[in-house]
PDB file of C-alpha atoms in Angstrom:
ATOM      1  CA  TRP A1396      58.520 -43.609  -2.681  1.00 78.00           C
ATOM      2  CA  SER A1397      60.940 -45.803  -4.558  1.00 83.00           C
ATOM      3  CA  ALA A1398      64.600 -45.723  -3.634  1.00 86.00           C
ATOM      4  CA  LYS A1399      65.388 -44.250  -7.039  1.00 91.00           C
ATOM      5  CA  ARG A1400      62.829 -41.479  -6.641  1.00 91.00           C
ATOM      6  CA  ARG A1401      64.110 -40.702  -3.128  1.00 91.00           C
ATOM      7  CA  GLU A1402      67.634 -40.359  -4.524  1.00 93.00           C
ATOM      8  CA  GLU A1403      66.507 -38.143  -7.400  1.00 95.00           C
ATOM      9  CA  HIS A1404      64.328 -35.861  -5.242  1.00 95.00           C
ATOM     10  CA  PRO A1405      65.725 -35.918  -1.689  1.00 94.00           C
ATOM     11  CA  ASP A1406      64.261 -32.549  -0.625  1.00 96.00           C
ATOM     12  CA  GLU A1407      60.790 -33.420  -1.915  1.00 95.00           C
ATOM     13  CA  TYR A1408      60.947 -36.806  -0.186  1.00 93.00           C
ATOM     14  CA  GLN A1409      62.056 -35.259   3.116  1.00 94.00           C
ATOM     15  CA  LYS A1410      59.167 -32.789   2.987  1.00 95.00           C
ATOM     16  CA  TRP A1411      56.702 -35.624   2.314  1.00 92.00           C
ATOM     17  CA  TYR A1412      58.243 -37.830   5.002  1.00 90.00           C
ATOM     18  CA  ASP A1413      58.132 -35.077   7.642  1.00 92.00           C
ATOM     19  CA  SER A1414      54.439 -34.472   6.925  1.00 92.00           C
ATOM     20  CA  HIS A1415      53.557 -38.196   7.165  1.00 89.00           C
ATOM     21  CA  LYS A1416      55.825 -39.699   9.810  1.00 87.00           C
ATOM     22  CA  ALA A1417      53.467 -38.893  12.714  1.00 89.00           C
ATOM     23  CA  ASN A1418      50.651 -40.862  11.042  1.00 88.00           C
ATOM     24  CA  CYS A1419      52.616 -43.785   9.652  1.00 83.00           C
ATOM     25  CA  LYS A1420      54.312 -46.722  11.263  1.00 82.00           C
ATOM     26  CA  VAL A1421      56.526 -49.417   9.851  1.00 82.00           C
ATOM     27  CA  ASN A1422      54.718 -52.737   9.748  1.00 84.00           C
ATOM     28  CA  HIS A1423      57.023 -54.566   7.341  1.00 86.00           C
ATOM     29  CA  THR A1424      60.750 -54.816   6.979  1.00 89.00           C
ATOM     30  CA  GLY A1425      62.209 -56.380   3.888  1.00 90.00           C
ATOM     31  CA  SER A1426      61.751 -56.068   0.174  1.00 89.00           C
ATOM     32  CA  SER A1427      58.517 -55.019  -1.489  1.00 85.00           C
ATOM     33  CA  GLN A1428      58.432 -58.473  -3.131  1.00 87.00           C
ATOM     34  CA  SER A1429      58.313 -60.105   0.305  1.00 91.00           C
ATOM     35  CA  MET A1430      55.505 -57.862   1.585  1.00 92.00           C
ATOM     36  CA  GLU A1431      52.575 -59.661  -0.069  1.00 91.00           C
ATOM     37  CA  PRO A1432      53.567 -63.174   1.086  1.00 92.00           C
ATOM     38  CA  ALA A1433      54.238 -61.864   4.605  1.00 94.00           C
ATOM     39  CA  ALA A1434      50.824 -60.184   4.766  1.00 93.00           C
ATOM     40  CA  ALA A1435      49.062 -63.279   3.417  1.00 94.00           C
ATOM     41  CA  LYS A1436      50.746 -65.483   6.010  1.00 95.00           C
ATOM     42  CA  LEU A1437      49.794 -63.074   8.795  1.00 94.00           C
ATOM     43  CA  ILE A1438      46.156 -62.828   7.731  1.00 95.00           C
ATOM     44  CA  TRP A1439      45.726 -66.562   7.233  1.00 96.00           C
ATOM     45  CA  SER A1440      47.574 -67.535  10.421  1.00 96.00           C
ATOM     46  CA  ARG A1441      45.234 -65.526  12.645  1.00 96.00           C
ATOM     47  CA  SER A1442      41.983 -66.522  10.920  1.00 95.00           C
ATOM     48  CA  VAL A1443      40.891 -69.078  13.505  1.00 93.00           C
ATOM     49  CA  GLU A1444      41.905 -67.026  16.528  1.00 94.00           C
ATOM     50  CA  LYS A1445      40.476 -63.698  15.349  1.00 95.00           C
ATOM     51  CA  ARG A1446      37.613 -64.752  13.055  1.00 93.00           C
ATOM     52  CA  LYS A1447      36.805 -68.289  14.172  1.00 94.00           C
ATOM     53  CA  LEU A1448      36.994 -69.542  10.601  1.00 94.00           C
ATOM     54  CA  CYS A1449      39.201 -71.360   8.148  1.00 95.00           C
ATOM     55  CA  TYR A1450      39.897 -69.864   4.750  1.00 95.00           C
ATOM     56  CA  THR A1451      39.778 -72.495   2.028  1.00 95.00           C
ATOM     57  CA  THR A1452      40.130 -70.393  -1.140  1.00 95.00           C
ATOM     58  CA  PHE A1453      43.112 -68.182  -1.890  1.00 94.00           C
ATOM     59  CA  ILE A1454      42.302 -65.434  -4.377  1.00 90.00           C
ATOM     60  CA  GLY A1455      45.506 -64.185  -5.908  1.00 86.00           C
ATOM     61  CA  ASP A1456      47.038 -62.174  -8.681  1.00 80.00           C
ATOM     62  CA  GLY A1457      49.159 -64.977 -10.093  1.00 75.00           C
ATOM     63  CA  ASP A1458      51.945 -64.628  -7.533  1.00 65.00           C
ATOM     64  CA  SER A1459      52.573 -68.214  -6.513  1.00 70.00           C
ATOM     65  CA  LYS A1460      54.884 -67.168  -3.660  1.00 87.00           C
ATOM     66  CA  SER A1461      52.021 -65.993  -1.467  1.00 92.00           C
ATOM     67  CA  PHE A1462      49.837 -68.993  -2.188  1.00 94.00           C
ATOM     68  CA  GLN A1463      52.653 -71.492  -1.661  1.00 93.00           C
ATOM     69  CA  GLN A1464      53.725 -69.884   1.602  1.00 93.00           C
ATOM     70  CA  VAL A1465      50.160 -69.997   2.915  1.00 95.00           C
ATOM     71  CA  CYS A1466      49.905 -73.672   1.922  1.00 94.00           C
ATOM     72  CA  ASP A1467      53.245 -74.418   3.577  1.00 94.00           C
ATOM     73  CA  LEU A1468      51.841 -73.160   6.901  1.00 94.00           C
ATOM     74  CA  ASN A1469      49.409 -76.135   6.949  1.00 95.00           C
ATOM     75  CA  LEU A1470      47.200 -74.159   9.300  1.00 94.00           C
ATOM     76  CA  TYR A1471      44.092 -76.304   9.123  1.00 94.00           C
ATOM     77  CA  ASN A1472      45.502 -79.809   9.577  1.00 92.00           C
ATOM     78  CA  ASP A1473      45.808 -80.816   5.938  1.00 85.00           C
ATOM     79  CA  THR A1474      42.581 -79.114   4.816  1.00 92.00           C
ATOM     80  CA  PRO A1475      43.343 -78.240   1.199  1.00 93.00           C
ATOM     81  CA  VAL A1476      43.445 -74.625   0.066  1.00 95.00           C
ATOM     82  CA  ARG A1477      42.259 -73.868  -3.479  1.00 95.00           C
ATOM     83  CA  LYS A1478      43.789 -71.134  -5.570  1.00 93.00           C
ATOM     84  CA  GLU A1479      41.602 -68.839  -7.662  1.00 91.00           C
ATOM     85  CA  GLU A1480      42.927 -66.122  -9.925  1.00 86.00           C
ATOM     86  CA  CYS A1481      41.538 -62.601  -9.744  1.00 82.00           C
ATOM     87  CA  LEU A1482      39.960 -62.079 -13.169  1.00 80.00           C
ATOM     88  CA  ALA A1483      40.926 -58.413 -13.246  1.00 79.00           C
ATOM     89  CA  HIS A1484      44.602 -59.329 -12.878  1.00 69.00           C
ATOM     90  CA  VAL A1485      44.328 -62.103 -15.448  1.00 71.00           C
ATOM     91  CA  PHE A1486      42.690 -59.687 -17.894  1.00 75.00           C
ATOM     92  CA  ILE A1487      45.284 -56.950 -17.334  1.00 75.00           C
ATOM     93  CA  ASP A1488      48.145 -59.449 -17.695  1.00 72.00           C
ATOM     94  CA  SER A1489      46.618 -60.790 -20.917  1.00 74.00           C
ATOM     95  CA  ILE A1490      46.179 -57.325 -22.397  1.00 78.00           C
ATOM     96  CA  SER A1491      49.720 -56.324 -21.375  1.00 76.00           C
ATOM     97  CA  ARG A1492      51.182 -59.343 -23.141  1.00 74.00           C
ATOM     98  CA  PHE A1493      49.077 -58.726 -26.238  1.00 74.00           C
ATOM     99  CA  VAL A1494      50.035 -55.056 -26.505  1.00 75.00           C
ATOM    100  CA  GLN A1495      53.772 -55.738 -26.162  1.00 66.00           C
TER     101      GLN A1495
END
C-alpha cells in the first residue's frame, strides 16, 4: 500500500492491515528506494557464513546503488564483482523509452 493509497482509502487499508498483521513482520525501515540496496548488502554479506561461497557476479536491473553498495563492502578481499544486467529489465526499459 502506498502512502497515497492509504490516505485515499483509510478504511480499506485498515481492513487489509488487520487481516495481515498476524502474518507479516517488518524487516526493513526506511524508504522503498533504500530497500533493494539494503537487501543486496544483507544477502551478499552473509554469503560466506551461510553458504560457504563468494558471489562474483551481480545481476541487477540497472540500479547502480545496489551494485555500488555491494562493491563498497569489499567482502572478499578485493575480489572483483562483475555487474550483469537482467535482459528482461533492459528490454522493458528499452520498450518504455521507445513508446514514450
